[in-house]
PDB file of C-alpha atoms in Angstrom:
ATOM      1  CA  MET A1382     118.044 107.357 184.548  1.00  0.00           C
ATOM      2  CA  ASN A1383     115.578 105.102 186.521  1.00  0.00           C
ATOM      3  CA  THR A1384     115.437 101.188 186.228  1.00  0.00           C
ATOM      4  CA  ALA A1385     112.540 101.107 183.506  1.00  0.00           C
ATOM      5  CA  GLN A1386     114.213 103.615 181.226  1.00  0.00           C
ATOM      6  CA  ARG A1387     117.667 101.484 181.211  1.00  0.00           C
ATOM      7  CA  ALA A1388     115.620  98.252 180.577  1.00  0.00           C
ATOM      8  CA  ALA A1389     114.014 100.003 177.523  1.00  0.00           C
ATOM      9  CA  SER A1390     117.277 101.327 176.244  1.00  0.00           C
ATOM     10  CA  ALA A1391     118.833  97.795 176.596  1.00  0.00           C
ATOM     11  CA  GLY A1392     116.035  96.284 174.589  1.00  0.00           C
ATOM     12  CA  ASP A1393     116.408  98.657 171.788  1.00  0.00           C
ATOM     13  CA  ARG A1394     120.278  97.839 171.353  1.00  0.00           C
ATOM     14  CA  SER A1395     119.549  94.211 171.592  1.00  0.00           C
ATOM     15  CA  ALA A1396     117.601  94.271 168.317  1.00  0.00           C
ATOM     16  CA  THR A1397     119.285  92.721 165.232  1.00  0.00           C
ATOM     17  CA  PRO A1398     120.065  94.890 162.043  1.00  0.00           C
ATOM     18  CA  LEU A1399     117.848  92.478 160.095  1.00  0.00           C
ATOM     19  CA  GLU A1400     114.849  93.137 162.514  1.00  0.00           C
ATOM     20  CA  ARG A1401     115.424  96.865 162.230  1.00  0.00           C
ATOM     21  CA  SER A1402     115.408  96.783 158.316  1.00  0.00           C
ATOM     22  CA  VAL A1403     112.028  95.256 157.842  1.00  0.00           C
ATOM     23  CA  PRO A1404     109.332  97.814 157.279  1.00  0.00           C
ATOM     24  CA  SER A1405     106.177  97.239 159.496  1.00  0.00           C
ATOM     25  CA  PRO A1406     103.141  95.494 158.139  1.00  0.00           C
ATOM     26  CA  LYS A1407     101.167  98.463 157.789  1.00  0.00           C
ATOM     27  CA  LEU A1408     103.930 100.489 155.623  1.00  0.00           C
ATOM     28  CA  ALA A1409     104.383  97.352 153.268  1.00  0.00           C
ATOM     29  CA  ALA A1410     100.792  97.123 152.791  1.00  0.00           C
ATOM     30  CA  HIS A1411     100.459 100.928 151.950  1.00  0.00           C
ATOM     31  CA  SER A1412     103.356 100.618 149.374  1.00  0.00           C
ATOM     32  CA  THR A1413     101.714  97.731 147.518  1.00  0.00           C
ATOM     33  CA  CYS A1414      98.408  99.515 147.277  1.00  0.00           C
ATOM     34  CA  SER A1415     100.054 102.605 145.972  1.00  0.00           C
ATOM     35  CA  CYS A1416     101.668 100.612 143.065  1.00  0.00           C
ATOM     36  CA  ASP A1417      98.191  98.899 142.107  1.00  0.00           C
ATOM     37  CA  ARG A1418      96.649 102.231 141.880  1.00  0.00           C
ATOM     38  CA  GLY A1419      99.555 103.349 139.601  1.00  0.00           C
ATOM     39  CA  HIS A1420      99.118 100.363 137.475  1.00  0.00           C
ATOM     40  CA  CYS A1421      95.494 100.768 137.400  1.00  0.00           C
ATOM     41  CA  SER A1422      95.952 104.469 136.139  1.00  0.00           C
ATOM     42  CA  ASP A1423      98.111 103.560 133.355  1.00  0.00           C
ATOM     43  CA  GLU A1424      95.608 100.818 132.373  1.00  0.00           C
ATOM     44  CA  ALA A1425      92.677 103.438 132.465  1.00  0.00           C
ATOM     45  CA  ARG A1426      94.664 105.910 130.242  1.00  0.00           C
ATOM     46  CA  SER A1427      95.423 103.147 127.606  1.00  0.00           C
ATOM     47  CA  GLN A1428      91.681 102.375 127.387  1.00  0.00           C
ATOM     48  CA  ASP A1429      90.942 106.146 127.200  1.00  0.00           C
ATOM     49  CA  VAL A1430      93.351 106.551 124.306  1.00  0.00           C
ATOM     50  CA  GLY A1431      91.807 103.527 122.468  1.00  0.00           C
ATOM     51  CA  ARG A1432      88.314 104.854 122.944  1.00  0.00           C
ATOM     52  CA  ARG A1433      89.335 108.278 121.492  1.00  0.00           C
ATOM     53  CA  ARG A1434      90.997 106.641 118.740  1.00  0.00           C
ATOM     54  CA  LEU A1435      87.661 104.560 117.862  1.00  0.00           C
ATOM     55  CA  LEU A1436      85.817 107.618 117.940  1.00  0.00           C
ATOM     56  CA  LEU A1437      88.050 109.602 115.650  1.00  0.00           C
ATOM     57  CA  ALA A1438      87.812 106.680 113.173  1.00  0.00           C
ATOM     58  CA  GLY A1439      84.015 106.451 113.412  1.00  0.00           C
ATOM     59  CA  LEU A1440      83.830 110.243 112.797  1.00  0.00           C
ATOM     60  CA  ALA A1441      86.129 110.179 109.580  1.00  0.00           C
ATOM     61  CA  ALA A1442      84.127 107.284 108.158  1.00  0.00           C
ATOM     62  CA  THR A1443      81.037 109.251 108.607  1.00  0.00           C
ATOM     63  CA  LEU A1444      82.399 112.333 107.120  1.00  0.00           C
ATOM     64  CA  LEU A1445      83.538 110.381 103.978  1.00  0.00           C
ATOM     65  CA  GLY A1446      80.411 108.684 103.636  1.00  0.00           C
ATOM     66  CA  ALA A1447      78.506 112.115 103.933  1.00  0.00           C
ATOM     67  CA  CYS A1448      80.800 113.491 101.077  1.00  0.00           C
ATOM     68  CA  GLY A1449      80.120 110.455  98.809  1.00  0.00           C
ATOM     69  CA  PHE A1450      83.411 108.749  99.103  1.00  0.00           C
ATOM     70  CA  ARG A1451      83.482 104.962  98.498  1.00  0.00           C
ATOM     71  CA  PRO A1452      86.187 102.372  98.251  1.00  0.00           C
ATOM     72  CA  ARG A1453      87.656 101.979  94.745  1.00  0.00           C
ATOM     73  CA  GLY A1454      85.586  99.445  92.648  1.00  0.00           C
ATOM     74  CA  SER A1455      82.452  99.829  94.733  1.00  0.00           C
ATOM     75  CA  ALA A1456      80.622 102.463  92.621  1.00  0.00           C
ATOM     76  CA  GLN A1457      77.038 102.573  93.097  1.00  0.00           C
ATOM     77  CA  LEU A1458      75.547 101.873  89.686  1.00  0.00           C
ATOM     78  CA  PRO A1459      72.179 103.322  88.279  1.00  0.00           C
ATOM     79  CA  PHE A1460      70.573  99.520  87.661  1.00  0.00           C
ATOM     80  CA  SER A1461      70.121  96.661  90.125  1.00  0.00           C
ATOM     81  CA  SER A1462      70.817  93.978  87.603  1.00  0.00           C
ATOM     82  CA  LEU A1463      73.185  93.679  84.833  1.00  0.00           C
ATOM     83  CA  TYR A1464      74.080  91.134  82.023  1.00  0.00           C
ATOM     84  CA  VAL A1465      77.917  91.015  81.011  1.00  0.00           C
ATOM     85  CA  GLN A1466      78.782  90.080  77.581  1.00  0.00           C
ATOM     86  CA  ALA A1467      82.137  89.158  78.060  1.00  0.00           C
ATOM     87  CA  PRO A1468      84.111  85.888  78.122  1.00  0.00           C
ATOM     88  CA  LEU A1469      84.368  84.354  81.665  1.00  0.00           C
ATOM     89  CA  SER A1470      87.368  82.481  81.100  1.00  0.00           C
ATOM     90  CA  THR A1471      89.375  85.538  80.237  1.00  0.00           C
ATOM     91  CA  PRO A1472      91.263  87.597  83.165  1.00  0.00           C
ATOM     92  CA  LEU A1473      89.356  90.589  81.981  1.00  0.00           C
ATOM     93  CA  GLY A1474      85.960  88.764  82.325  1.00  0.00           C
ATOM     94  CA  GLN A1475      86.814  87.463  85.627  1.00  0.00           C
ATOM     95  CA  GLU A1476      88.199  90.739  87.180  1.00  0.00           C
ATOM     96  CA  LEU A1477      85.169  93.039  85.592  1.00  0.00           C
ATOM     97  CA  ARG A1478      82.641  90.601  87.462  1.00  0.00           C
ATOM     98  CA  ARG A1479      84.415  90.630  90.480  1.00  0.00           C
ATOM     99  CA  ALA A1480      84.419  94.528  90.386  1.00  0.00           C
ATOM    100  CA  LEU A1481      80.791  94.498  89.428  1.00  0.00           C
ATOM    101  CA  ARG A1482      79.861  92.114  92.364  1.00  0.00           C
ATOM    102  CA  ALA A1483      81.632  94.569  94.844  1.00  0.00           C
ATOM    103  CA  SER A1484      79.185  97.353  93.610  1.00  0.00           C
ATOM    104  CA  ALA A1485      76.189  95.339  94.895  1.00  0.00           C
ATOM    105  CA  VAL A1486      74.786  94.951  91.335  1.00  0.00           C
ATOM    106  CA  ARG A1487      73.056  91.588  90.765  1.00  0.00           C
ATOM    107  CA  LEU A1488      74.774  89.851  87.573  1.00  0.00           C
ATOM    108  CA  THR A1489      72.244  87.754  85.500  1.00  0.00           C
ATOM    109  CA  ASP A1490      72.716  85.038  82.934  1.00  0.00           C
ATOM    110  CA  ALA A1491      70.685  86.339  80.412  1.00  0.00           C
ATOM    111  CA  ALA A1492      70.226  89.719  78.976  1.00  0.00           C
ATOM    112  CA  ALA A1493      66.233  89.697  79.064  1.00  0.00           C
ATOM    113  CA  ALA A1494      66.567  89.164  82.846  1.00  0.00           C
ATOM    114  CA  ALA A1495      68.696  92.370  83.557  1.00  0.00           C
ATOM    115  CA  ASP A1496      67.995  96.067  83.597  1.00  0.00           C
ATOM    116  CA  ALA A1497      70.975  96.547  81.220  1.00  0.00           C
ATOM    117  CA  THR A1498      73.839  94.666  79.184  1.00  0.00           C
ATOM    118  CA  LEU A1499      77.197  95.822  79.305  1.00  0.00           C
ATOM    119  CA  ALA A1500      78.993  94.265  76.132  1.00  0.00           C
ATOM    120  CA  ILE A1501      82.786  94.210  75.762  1.00  0.00           C
ATOM    121  CA  LEU A1502      83.361  94.812  72.205  1.00  0.00           C
ATOM    122  CA  SER A1503      87.236  94.456  72.165  1.00  0.00           C
ATOM    123  CA  GLU A1504      90.256  94.309  74.248  1.00  0.00           C
ATOM    124  CA  LEU A1505      93.435  95.031  72.793  1.00  0.00           C
ATOM    125  CA  ARG A1506      97.352  95.129  73.710  1.00  0.00           C
ATOM    126  CA  GLU A1507      99.599  97.116  71.720  1.00  0.00           C
ATOM    127  CA  LYS A1508     103.415  97.967  71.775  1.00  0.00           C
ATOM    128  CA  GLN A1509     105.243 100.665  69.970  1.00  0.00           C
ATOM    129  CA  ILE A1510     108.737 101.732  69.798  1.00  0.00           C
ATOM    130  CA  LEU A1511     109.132 104.981  71.651  1.00  0.00           C
ATOM    131  CA  SER A1512     112.736 105.898  71.233  1.00  0.00           C
ATOM    132  CA  LEU A1513     116.035 104.300  69.765  1.00  0.00           C
ATOM    133  CA  GLY A1514     119.545 104.075  71.085  1.00  0.00           C
ATOM    134  CA  GLY A1515     122.809 103.709  69.556  1.00  0.00           C
ATOM    135  CA  GLN A1516     123.034 101.315  66.581  1.00  0.00           C
ATOM    136  CA  GLY A1517     119.339 101.513  66.298  1.00  0.00           C
ATOM    137  CA  ARG A1518     118.765  99.570  69.438  1.00  0.00           C
ATOM    138  CA  VAL A1519     115.138 100.175  71.158  1.00  0.00           C
ATOM    139  CA  ARG A1520     115.643 102.094  74.336  1.00  0.00           C
ATOM    140  CA  GLU A1521     111.842 102.493  75.274  1.00  0.00           C
ATOM    141  CA  TYR A1522     108.589 101.232  74.330  1.00  0.00           C
ATOM    142  CA  GLN A1523     105.135 102.588  74.815  1.00  0.00           C
ATOM    143  CA  LEU A1524     102.566 100.013  75.969  1.00  0.00           C
ATOM    144  CA  ARG A1525      98.896 100.535  75.036  1.00  0.00           C
ATOM    145  CA  TYR A1526      95.617  98.944  76.505  1.00  0.00           C
ATOM    146  CA  ARG A1527      92.264  99.440  74.728  1.00  0.00           C
ATOM    147  CA  LEU A1528      89.035  98.402  76.099  1.00  0.00           C
ATOM    148  CA  ALA A1529      85.857  98.921  73.839  1.00  0.00           C
ATOM    149  CA  TYR A1530      82.234  98.551  75.305  1.00  0.00           C
ATOM    150  CA  GLN A1531      78.726  99.520  74.995  1.00  0.00           C
ATOM    151  CA  VAL A1532      75.665  99.529  77.036  1.00  0.00           C
ATOM    152  CA  THR A1533      72.110  98.832  76.356  1.00  0.00           C
ATOM    153  CA  ASP A1534      69.037  98.586  78.376  1.00  0.00           C
ATOM    154  CA  GLY A1535      66.615  95.810  78.682  1.00  0.00           C
ATOM    155  CA  LYS A1536      64.858  96.662  75.377  1.00  0.00           C
ATOM    156  CA  SER A1537      67.841  96.529  73.493  1.00  0.00           C
ATOM    157  CA  THR A1538      68.120 100.403  73.271  1.00  0.00           C
ATOM    158  CA  VAL A1539      71.671 101.653  73.095  1.00  0.00           C
ATOM    159  CA  ILE A1540      72.149 103.785  76.166  1.00  0.00           C
ATOM    160  CA  THR A1541      75.942 104.060  75.694  1.00  0.00           C
ATOM    161  CA  PRO A1542      77.244 103.641  72.348  1.00  0.00           C
ATOM    162  CA  PRO A1543      80.501 102.103  71.328  1.00  0.00           C
ATOM    163  CA  THR A1544      83.215 103.741  73.672  1.00  0.00           C
ATOM    164  CA  GLU A1545      86.839 103.087  74.048  1.00  0.00           C
ATOM    165  CA  ILE A1546      88.922 103.417  76.919  1.00  0.00           C
ATOM    166  CA  LEU A1547      92.584 104.012  76.118  1.00  0.00           C
ATOM    167  CA  LEU A1548      95.554 103.658  78.596  1.00  0.00           C
ATOM    168  CA  LYS A1549      99.404 104.111  77.918  1.00  0.00           C
ATOM    169  CA  ARG A1550     102.473 103.199  79.865  1.00  0.00           C
ATOM    170  CA  ASP A1551     106.227 103.823  79.042  1.00  0.00           C
ATOM    171  CA  ILE A1552     108.651 101.287  79.879  1.00  0.00           C
ATOM    172  CA  SER A1553     112.282 101.354  79.335  1.00  0.00           C
ATOM    173  CA  PHE A1554     114.300  98.224  77.381  1.00  0.00           C
ATOM    174  CA  ASN A1555     117.552  96.503  77.829  1.00  0.00           C
ATOM    175  CA  ASP A1556     118.803  93.682  75.801  1.00  0.00           C
ATOM    176  CA  THR A1557     120.630  92.308  78.864  1.00  0.00           C
ATOM    177  CA  GLU A1558     117.632  92.414  80.942  1.00  0.00           C
ATOM    178  CA  ALA A1559     115.116  90.886  78.503  1.00  0.00           C
ATOM    179  CA  LEU A1560     113.458  88.320  81.040  1.00  0.00           C
ATOM    180  CA  ALA A1561     112.955  91.117  83.660  1.00  0.00           C
ATOM    181  CA  LYS A1562     111.342  93.630  81.113  1.00  0.00           C
ATOM    182  CA  GLU A1563     109.040  90.733  80.045  1.00  0.00           C
ATOM    183  CA  SER A1564     107.641  90.524  83.532  1.00  0.00           C
ATOM    184  CA  GLU A1565     107.609  94.228  84.032  1.00  0.00           C
ATOM    185  CA  GLU A1566     105.551  94.328  80.846  1.00  0.00           C
ATOM    186  CA  ALA A1567     103.085  91.776  82.073  1.00  0.00           C
ATOM    187  CA  LEU A1568     102.592  93.652  85.015  1.00  0.00           C
ATOM    188  CA  LEU A1569     101.935  96.954  83.306  1.00  0.00           C
ATOM    189  CA  TYR A1570      99.319  95.168  81.286  1.00  0.00           C
ATOM    190  CA  ARG A1571      97.649  93.815  84.313  1.00  0.00           C
ATOM    191  CA  ASP A1572      97.764  97.293  85.832  1.00  0.00           C
ATOM    192  CA  MET A1573      96.162  99.030  83.029  1.00  0.00           C
ATOM    193  CA  GLN A1574      93.529  96.331  82.737  1.00  0.00           C
ATOM    194  CA  SER A1575      92.658  97.025  86.446  1.00  0.00           C
ATOM    195  CA  ASP A1576      92.779 100.862  85.862  1.00  0.00           C
ATOM    196  CA  ALA A1577      90.285 100.428  82.760  1.00  0.00           C
ATOM    197  CA  ILE A1578      87.774  98.316  84.802  1.00  0.00           C
ATOM    198  CA  HIS A1579      87.635 101.155  87.352  1.00  0.00           C
ATOM    199  CA  GLN A1580      87.368 103.690  84.878  1.00  0.00           C
ATOM    200  CA  LEU A1581      84.550 101.728  83.306  1.00  0.00           C
ATOM    201  CA  LEU A1582      82.792 101.384  86.700  1.00  0.00           C
ATOM    202  CA  ARG A1583      82.825 105.227  87.058  1.00  0.00           C
ATOM    203  CA  ARG A1584      81.458 105.482  83.661  1.00  0.00           C
ATOM    204  CA  LEU A1585      78.536 103.223  84.268  1.00  0.00           C
ATOM    205  CA  GLN A1586      77.908 105.037  87.409  1.00  0.00           C
ATOM    206  CA  ALA A1587      77.148 108.054  85.518  1.00  0.00           C
ATOM    207  CA  THR A1588      74.885 106.210  82.943  1.00  0.00           C
ATOM    208  CA  LYS A1589      71.495 107.589  82.451  1.00  0.00           C
ATOM    209  CA  ILE A1590      68.515 105.260  82.054  1.00  0.00           C
ATOM    210  CA  ALA A1591      65.247 106.175  81.117  1.00  0.00           C
ATOM    211  CA  LYS A1592      62.755 105.105  83.702  1.00  0.00           C
ATOM    212  CA  PRO A1593      59.588 103.134  82.114  1.00  0.00           C
TER     213      PRO A1593
END
């Protein structure tokens, strides 16, 4: 071994373990770049999944619209303006008007200014015994909700004669849970009221009005 080779070998042996463990600048830069590319790849995949979901949601909405689907309570009525003859201060009158506004129909303050008039003739809540238990105690009730209405056009001609919507719900009863059953009964009546309004809107949607 000549003098130059012995010097190079001695220089290698004199390098500390810390110096030998530090990667070269080129290698470190290459490792960082590879990590960045991996992060960008995950982000791109996430964005692609999001775009696909939006596309599928838009396609589903288009297909439902083509099939005539509309959200509950947003029926397209055959008249552009309507006068509602029902007390505004009652829960029925308030919910009915909200549902009609959601249908894009214009509500008027006078019957003469509307294409048609919806008159609520009656609203009844009934409660009948359905079954009895031991010692003649009530075990089950049947709740009934009746909504009667009629529709006339701008000339007071009857389009829909007096018609009744009848809904029924059964409810169990226990003397030891009287307060809880009263709350449940009130909820069932409110549910039947909402159901009756949606049925009424669907019937209004099918109403035929003679064009002048």
